[in-house]
Amino acid sequence: MKLVVQIRLLPTPLQAAALEATLHACNEAATWASGVAFEKDVKRNFALREHTYGEIRARWGLGAQAAQHIVKKTCDAYATLKANLKAGNLGRPGSKRYRRAAEKPIEFRPEGAQPYDDRMLSWQIDQRRISIWTTAGRVKGVAFTASPEQLATLALYRKGESDLLERDGMWFLNATCEVPEAPQNTDPVDFLGVDLGIVNIATTSDGEIMAGRELNRVRVRERGLRRKLQKKNTPSARRRLKKRRRKEARRAKDINHKIAKHVVAEAERTGRGIALEDLTGIRERVRLAKPQRATHSSWSFAQLGQFIIYKARRAGVPVVHVDPAYTSRTCAECGHTDKSNRVSQAWFACRNCGFVDHADRNGSRNIRARAWELWRRGAQSTTPDPPPEPGRGTGRKPSTTASGARCASPSP
């Protein structure tokens, strides 16, 4: 399976200036190629190359490999935009947001990521150095830092392209690695049910509650700070708001990684599979009071689910998705279903047999039981193949985020 390992570069000032000039030139050329693709309605790689390749090399003085990657990056960005428009991720056809994305060419940020192949980038992993092509020539001896686990993964499994990007004055390389998968456990002894919720992010059928009220206090505080900055609406407030938004996203991603890693490790250790709720379309189906909407929409449950799936796939742990209907109202002991069973957010009390338990733990036990029943009936693991690698529209401006950043599989 494909994973992406992100390492941080430590260039000298001269090396950083060469890298910055290279990114700016490549993304300026990509924006021009995007305009040609939009005007001529040519958005396939080889067709667009006929219209742009020579001009890119002549006008910006870029190498052959860089020019080809620029054309491909542009085509991938339009492919991603088309997929997002078709999926409704940019609003309904005819809406303002839809038209804003579809009726003008894609533009790339000056610091947007640029793909490199092995002809343009070479690694000295043992020395923690790289040699990289720039518009100023080959820059050798660029230092980088990484954890021992990342270095081992790079040394054993690095294969394919790497993306150079700049973020907040820091330089990174996202390196693609082909990591082997463990054989899937086709005979699990049981399933570990995982209930995803608003107050408690994840609760397992073993009774373990992860990331509960303490995290919610942080989320409430961050939401209050965000509201104040939005109200001020000054240039400095908008800059701070953007910085805090990125910080929140990093925190959520880190917590989701830790939860997913713990769940998969526990299932692997005990020889069990993992049972998850199928929450597709949950935001559209659930109706909430206004004070609950921000809390409900402020956590990346889909991201957590994807992290569990890809880590389980790597570990060979089967994953089964079950119908979440009435899991919070059904007694895990006697099976009685009643709305009044859910006494409060935290507690469950069965009106039939008197069973009392934490509401999220009761729900996770129901999820476990449904997954086990499906598995005994012959259901297969619903751990899918990794999604196709998205387009490289890494430089898309915030106002037209159809292509977005190049999504990379989370680091192991």
Coordinates of C-alpha atoms in Angstrom, one line a residue:
M1 CA 0.0 0.0 0.0
K2 CA 1.1 3.6 -0.6
L3 CA 2.0 5.8 2.3
V4 CA 3.6 9.2 2.3
V5 CA 6.4 10.1 4.7
Q6 CA 6.8 13.8 5.3
I7 CA 10.3 15.0 6.2
R8 CA 11.5 18.5 7.0
L9 CA 14.3 20.1 5.0
L10 CA 16.9 22.2 6.7
P11 CA 18.3 24.3 3.8
T12 CA 20.8 27.1 4.2
P13 CA 19.6 30.6 3.2
L14 CA 21.1 30.3 -0.3
Q15 CA 19.6 26.8 -0.7
A16 CA 16.2 28.1 0.5
A17 CA 16.3 31.0 -2.0
A18 CA 17.0 28.5 -4.8
L19 CA 14.1 26.3 -3.7
E20 CA 11.8 29.3 -3.4
A21 CA 12.6 30.6 -6.9
T22 CA 12.0 27.1 -8.3
L23 CA 8.6 26.7 -6.7
H24 CA 7.5 30.2 -7.8
A25 CA 8.6 29.5 -11.4
C26 CA 7.0 26.1 -11.5
N27 CA 3.7 27.4 -10.2
E28 CA 3.7 30.5 -12.4
A29 CA 4.2 28.1 -15.4
A30 CA 1.4 25.9 -14.1
T31 CA -1.0 28.8 -13.8
W32 CA -0.2 29.8 -17.4
A33 CA -0.7 26.2 -18.6
S34 CA -4.0 26.1 -16.7
G35 CA -5.2 29.1 -18.6
V36 CA -4.3 27.4 -21.9
A37 CA -6.1 24.3 -20.8
F38 CA -9.2 26.3 -19.8
E39 CA -9.3 28.4 -23.0
K40 CA -8.7 25.5 -25.4
D41 CA -10.6 23.0 -23.3
V42 CA -7.7 20.6 -23.4
K43 CA -7.2 18.9 -20.1
R44 CA -5.6 15.7 -20.9
N45 CA -1.9 15.2 -20.3
F46 CA -0.5 14.5 -23.8
A47 CA -2.9 16.8 -25.5
L48 CA -2.1 19.7 -23.2
R49 CA 1.7 19.0 -23.5
E50 CA 1.5 19.7 -27.3
H51 CA 0.2 23.2 -26.5
T52 CA 2.4 24.1 -23.5
Y53 CA 5.6 22.1 -23.2
G54 CA 7.8 24.1 -25.5
E55 CA 6.6 27.4 -24.2
I56 CA 7.2 26.4 -20.6
R57 CA 10.7 25.4 -21.3
A58 CA 11.5 28.5 -23.4
R59 CA 9.8 31.1 -21.2
W60 CA 10.7 29.9 -17.7
G61 CA 13.9 28.0 -18.6
L62 CA 12.7 24.8 -16.9
G63 CA 14.1 21.3 -17.5
A64 CA 12.3 18.7 -19.4
Q65 CA 11.2 16.7 -16.4
A66 CA 10.0 19.7 -14.5
A67 CA 8.0 20.9 -17.6
Q68 CA 6.3 17.5 -17.9
H69 CA 5.4 17.4 -14.2
I70 CA 3.9 20.9 -14.5
V71 CA 1.6 19.8 -17.3
K72 CA 0.6 16.7 -15.5
K73 CA 0.0 18.7 -12.3
T74 CA -2.3 21.0 -14.2
C75 CA -4.3 18.1 -15.7
D76 CA -4.6 16.4 -12.3
A77 CA -5.9 19.6 -10.8
Y78 CA -8.7 19.8 -13.4
A79 CA -9.5 16.1 -12.9
T80 CA -9.9 16.7 -9.2
L81 CA -12.0 19.8 -9.9
K82 CA -14.3 17.8 -12.2
A83 CA -14.7 15.0 -9.6
N84 CA -15.5 17.6 -6.8
L85 CA -18.1 19.3 -9.0
K86 CA -19.7 16.0 -9.9
A87 CA -19.8 14.9 -6.3
G88 CA -21.4 18.1 -5.2
N89 CA -18.5 19.1 -3.0
L90 CA -18.6 22.7 -4.4
G91 CA -22.4 23.3 -4.1
R92 CA -25.2 22.7 -6.5
P93 CA -24.8 23.5 -10.3
G94 CA -25.6 27.1 -10.8
S95 CA -24.8 28.2 -7.2
K96 CA -22.3 31.0 -6.6
R97 CA -19.6 28.7 -5.2
Y98 CA -20.1 26.2 -8.1
R99 CA -19.8 28.9 -10.7
R100 CA -16.8 30.5 -9.0
A101 CA -14.9 27.2 -9.3
A102 CA -16.0 26.2 -12.7
E103 CA -16.1 29.4 -14.7
K104 CA -12.5 30.4 -14.5
P105 CA -9.1 28.7 -14.8
I106 CA -7.4 27.1 -11.8
E107 CA -4.7 29.3 -10.3
F108 CA -1.7 27.9 -8.4
R109 CA -0.2 29.5 -5.3
P110 CA 3.4 30.6 -5.6
E111 CA 4.4 28.2 -2.8
G112 CA 2.2 25.3 -4.1
A113 CA 3.8 21.8 -4.1
Q114 CA 5.9 20.6 -7.0
P115 CA 6.4 16.9 -7.7
Y116 CA 9.9 15.5 -8.2
D117 CA 11.0 12.2 -9.6
D118 CA 14.3 10.3 -9.2
R119 CA 15.9 12.2 -12.1
M120 CA 15.4 15.5 -10.3
L121 CA 15.9 14.4 -6.7
S122 CA 18.4 11.9 -5.2
W123 CA 18.6 10.8 -1.6
Q124 CA 21.5 10.1 0.8
I125 CA 19.4 8.7 3.6
D126 CA 22.3 7.6 5.8
Q127 CA 23.8 11.1 5.7
R128 CA 20.4 12.8 5.9
R129 CA 21.1 14.8 2.8
I130 CA 19.4 15.2 -0.6
S131 CA 20.4 16.6 -4.0
I132 CA 17.7 18.4 -5.7
W133 CA 17.1 20.2 -9.1
T134 CA 16.4 23.9 -9.0
T135 CA 16.2 26.7 -11.6
A136 CA 19.6 27.8 -10.4
G137 CA 21.1 24.3 -11.0
R138 CA 21.5 21.2 -9.0
V139 CA 21.7 22.0 -5.2
K140 CA 23.6 19.3 -3.3
G141 CA 23.9 18.6 0.3
V142 CA 20.5 19.9 1.5
A143 CA 20.0 18.6 5.0
F144 CA 16.8 17.0 6.3
T145 CA 15.5 15.7 9.6
A146 CA 13.2 12.7 10.3
S147 CA 12.4 10.2 13.0
P148 CA 14.2 6.8 13.1
E149 CA 10.9 5.2 12.0
Q150 CA 10.6 7.5 9.0
L151 CA 14.2 7.0 8.0
A152 CA 13.7 3.2 8.1
T153 CA 10.6 3.5 6.0
L154 CA 12.4 5.7 3.4
A155 CA 15.3 3.4 3.2
L156 CA 13.2 0.2 2.7
Y157 CA 10.2 1.3 0.8
R158 CA 10.6 4.7 -0.9
K159 CA 9.3 4.4 -4.4
G160 CA 7.9 7.0 -6.8
E161 CA 7.7 10.8 -6.7
S162 CA 8.2 13.2 -3.9
D163 CA 6.5 16.6 -3.5
L164 CA 8.5 19.7 -2.5
L165 CA 6.4 22.3 -0.6
E166 CA 6.8 25.3 1.7
R167 CA 4.6 26.1 4.6
D168 CA 5.1 29.0 7.0
G169 CA 8.7 29.4 6.0
M170 CA 9.5 25.7 6.5
W171 CA 10.4 23.3 3.8
F172 CA 9.1 19.8 3.5
L173 CA 9.3 16.8 1.2
N174 CA 6.5 14.3 1.0
A175 CA 8.0 11.0 -0.2
T176 CA 5.9 8.2 -1.5
C177 CA 6.6 4.7 -0.1
E178 CA 5.3 1.3 -1.1
V179 CA 4.8 -0.4 2.2
P180 CA 3.9 -4.1 2.2
E181 CA 0.7 -5.2 3.9
A182 CA 0.4 -7.9 6.5
P183 CA -1.8 -10.9 5.6
Q184 CA -5.4 -10.3 6.6
N185 CA -6.7 -12.1 9.6
T186 CA -9.5 -14.2 8.1
D187 CA -10.5 -15.9 11.3
P188 CA -10.9 -13.2 14.0
V189 CA -12.0 -14.4 17.5
D190 CA -14.3 -11.4 17.9
F191 CA -14.7 -7.8 17.0
L192 CA -13.8 -4.6 18.8
G193 CA -16.7 -2.2 18.4
V194 CA -15.9 1.5 18.1
D195 CA -18.6 4.1 18.8
L196 CA -17.8 7.6 17.4
G197 CA -19.5 10.5 19.2
I198 CA -19.5 14.2 19.8
V199 CA -18.7 14.3 23.5
N200 CA -16.5 11.2 23.5
I201 CA -14.7 11.0 20.2
A202 CA -14.3 7.2 20.4
T203 CA -15.5 4.6 22.8
T204 CA -14.6 0.9 22.4
S205 CA -16.7 -2.1 23.4
D206 CA -14.0 -2.8 26.0
G207 CA -15.2 0.3 27.8
E208 CA -12.3 2.5 26.9
I209 CA -13.3 6.2 26.3
M210 CA -10.8 8.2 24.3
A211 CA -10.6 12.0 24.0
G212 CA -13.6 13.0 26.0
R213 CA -14.5 16.1 27.9
E214 CA -11.0 17.5 28.3
L215 CA -10.7 17.8 24.5
N216 CA -14.2 19.3 24.3
R217 CA -13.1 22.1 26.6
V218 CA -10.2 22.9 24.3
R219 CA -12.6 22.9 21.3
V220 CA -15.0 25.2 23.1
R221 CA -12.2 27.7 23.9
E222 CA -10.9 27.6 20.4
R223 CA -14.4 28.2 19.0
G224 CA -14.8 31.2 21.3
L225 CA -11.4 32.7 20.2
R226 CA -12.4 32.1 16.5
R227 CA -15.7 33.9 17.0
K228 CA -13.9 36.9 18.5
L229 CA -11.4 37.1 15.6
Q230 CA -14.2 36.8 13.1
K231 CA -16.0 39.6 14.8
K232 CA -13.0 41.9 14.6
N233 CA -12.4 41.1 10.9
T234 CA -9.2 43.1 10.7
P235 CA -6.2 42.0 8.5
S236 CA -4.3 40.9 11.6
A237 CA -7.3 39.1 12.9
R238 CA -7.8 37.2 9.7
R239 CA -4.1 36.2 9.7
R240 CA -4.4 35.0 13.3
L241 CA -7.6 33.2 12.4
K242 CA -5.9 31.4 9.5
K243 CA -3.0 30.4 11.8
R244 CA -5.4 29.0 14.5
R245 CA -7.4 27.1 11.9
R246 CA -4.3 25.3 10.8
K247 CA -3.3 24.6 14.4
E248 CA -6.7 23.1 15.1
A249 CA -6.5 20.9 12.0
R250 CA -3.1 19.7 13.1
R251 CA -4.4 18.9 16.6
A252 CA -7.4 17.0 15.3
K253 CA -5.2 15.0 12.9
D254 CA -2.7 14.2 15.7
I255 CA -5.5 13.0 18.0
N256 CA -7.2 11.0 15.3
H257 CA -3.8 9.3 14.5
K258 CA -3.3 8.4 18.1
I259 CA -6.8 7.0 18.5
A260 CA -6.6 5.0 15.3
K261 CA -3.2 3.6 16.2
H262 CA -4.4 2.5 19.7
V263 CA -7.6 0.9 18.3
V264 CA -5.8 -1.1 15.6
A265 CA -3.0 -2.1 18.0
E266 CA -5.5 -3.5 20.5
A267 CA -7.5 -5.4 17.8
E268 CA -4.3 -6.8 16.4
R269 CA -3.0 -7.8 19.9
T270 CA -6.2 -9.7 20.8
G271 CA -6.8 -11.3 17.3
R272 CA -10.0 -9.4 16.8
G273 CA -11.5 -7.4 13.9
I274 CA -12.7 -3.8 14.1
A275 CA -16.4 -2.8 13.9
L276 CA -17.3 0.7 12.8
E277 CA -20.5 2.5 12.1
D278 CA -21.3 3.4 8.5
L279 CA -21.6 7.2 8.9
T280 CA -21.9 8.1 5.2
G281 CA -24.1 11.2 4.9
I282 CA -24.5 11.5 8.7
R283 CA -24.2 15.3 8.6
E284 CA -27.2 15.5 6.2
R285 CA -29.3 13.0 8.0
V286 CA -29.0 14.2 11.6
R287 CA -31.0 17.2 12.7
L288 CA -29.5 19.1 15.7
A289 CA -30.3 22.1 17.8
K290 CA -28.4 25.2 16.8
P291 CA -26.0 25.1 19.8
Q292 CA -25.0 21.6 18.9
R293 CA -24.3 22.2 15.2
A294 CA -20.8 23.7 15.6
T295 CA -19.7 20.9 17.9
H296 CA -21.1 18.2 15.6
S297 CA -19.3 19.7 12.6
S298 CA -16.0 20.6 14.2
W299 CA -14.4 17.1 14.3
S300 CA -13.2 15.0 11.4
F301 CA -14.9 11.7 12.0
A302 CA -14.4 10.7 8.4
Q303 CA -10.7 11.3 8.8
L304 CA -10.6 9.2 12.0
G305 CA -12.4 6.4 10.1
Q306 CA -10.0 6.5 7.2
F307 CA -7.0 6.4 9.6
I308 CA -8.4 3.3 11.3
I309 CA -9.0 1.7 7.9
Y310 CA -5.6 2.3 6.5
K311 CA -3.8 1.3 9.7
A312 CA -5.9 -1.8 9.9
R313 CA -5.2 -2.7 6.3
R314 CA -1.4 -2.4 7.0
A315 CA -1.7 -4.6 10.1
G316 CA -4.0 -7.2 8.5
V317 CA -6.9 -6.5 10.8
P318 CA -10.4 -6.9 9.2
V319 CA -12.8 -4.0 9.4
V320 CA -16.6 -4.3 9.1
H321 CA -19.0 -1.4 8.8
V322 CA -22.5 -1.8 10.2
D323 CA -25.7 0.1 10.1
P324 CA -25.7 2.6 13.0
A325 CA -29.5 2.8 13.3
Y326 CA -30.7 2.5 16.9
T327 CA -27.4 1.4 18.3
S328 CA -27.8 4.1 21.0
R329 CA -31.3 3.0 21.9
T330 CA -30.9 -0.8 21.9
C331 CA -29.9 -2.7 25.1
A332 CA -26.7 -4.6 24.6
E333 CA -27.9 -7.2 27.1
C334 CA -31.5 -8.1 26.1
G335 CA -31.9 -6.3 22.7
H336 CA -34.8 -4.2 23.7
T337 CA -35.1 -1.0 21.6
D338 CA -36.7 2.1 23.1
K339 CA -36.1 5.8 22.8
S340 CA -36.5 6.2 26.5
N341 CA -33.6 3.8 27.1
R342 CA -31.2 6.6 26.5
V343 CA -31.7 8.4 29.9
S344 CA -29.1 11.2 29.1
Q345 CA -26.1 11.8 26.9
A346 CA -23.9 9.8 29.2
W347 CA -26.2 7.0 30.6
F348 CA -28.2 4.2 29.2
A349 CA -30.9 2.4 31.3
C350 CA -32.9 -0.4 29.7
R351 CA -36.7 -0.2 30.4
N352 CA -37.1 -3.9 29.9
C353 CA -34.3 -5.6 31.9
G354 CA -32.9 -2.8 34.0
F355 CA -29.4 -3.0 32.5
V356 CA -27.5 0.2 33.2
D357 CA -24.3 1.2 31.4
H358 CA -22.4 4.1 29.9
A359 CA -24.4 5.1 26.8
D360 CA -21.4 5.1 24.4
R361 CA -20.1 1.8 25.7
N362 CA -23.6 0.2 25.3
G363 CA -23.6 1.6 21.7
S364 CA -20.2 0.2 20.9
R365 CA -21.2 -3.3 22.2
N366 CA -24.2 -3.2 19.8
I367 CA -21.8 -2.3 17.0
R368 CA -19.6 -5.2 17.9
A369 CA -22.5 -7.6 18.0
R370 CA -23.8 -6.5 14.6
A371 CA -20.3 -6.9 13.0
W372 CA -19.9 -10.3 14.5
E373 CA -23.3 -11.4 13.2
L374 CA -22.5 -10.1 9.7
W375 CA -19.1 -11.8 9.8
R376 CA -20.7 -15.2 10.8
R377 CA -23.1 -14.8 7.8
G378 CA -20.1 -14.5 5.5
A379 CA -19.5 -10.8 5.2
Q380 CA -16.1 -9.8 4.0
S381 CA -13.8 -7.1 5.4
T382 CA -14.9 -3.6 4.2
T383 CA -11.4 -2.3 4.4
P384 CA -11.1 -0.8 0.8
D385 CA -8.1 -0.4 -1.4
P386 CA -6.5 3.0 -0.8
P387 CA -8.3 5.7 -2.9
P388 CA -6.7 6.7 -6.2
E389 CA -4.0 9.3 -5.7
P390 CA -5.7 12.6 -6.0
G391 CA -4.6 15.4 -8.4
R392 CA -1.7 17.6 -7.7
G393 CA -3.6 20.9 -7.5
T394 CA -1.6 21.8 -4.5
G395 CA -1.4 25.4 -5.4
R396 CA -5.1 26.1 -5.7
K397 CA -6.0 29.4 -4.2
P398 CA -8.3 29.4 -1.2
S399 CA -11.1 31.0 -3.2
T400 CA -11.2 28.1 -5.6
T401 CA -10.5 25.0 -3.5
A402 CA -11.8 22.5 -6.0
S403 CA -8.5 20.7 -6.3
G404 CA -7.1 21.5 -2.9
A405 CA -3.8 20.3 -1.7
R406 CA -2.4 17.0 -2.8
C407 CA -3.8 14.7 -0.3
A408 CA -1.2 12.3 1.1
S409 CA -1.8 9.1 3.0
P410 CA -1.0 9.8 6.7
S411 CA 2.4 8.9 7.9
P412 CA 2.6 5.6 9.7

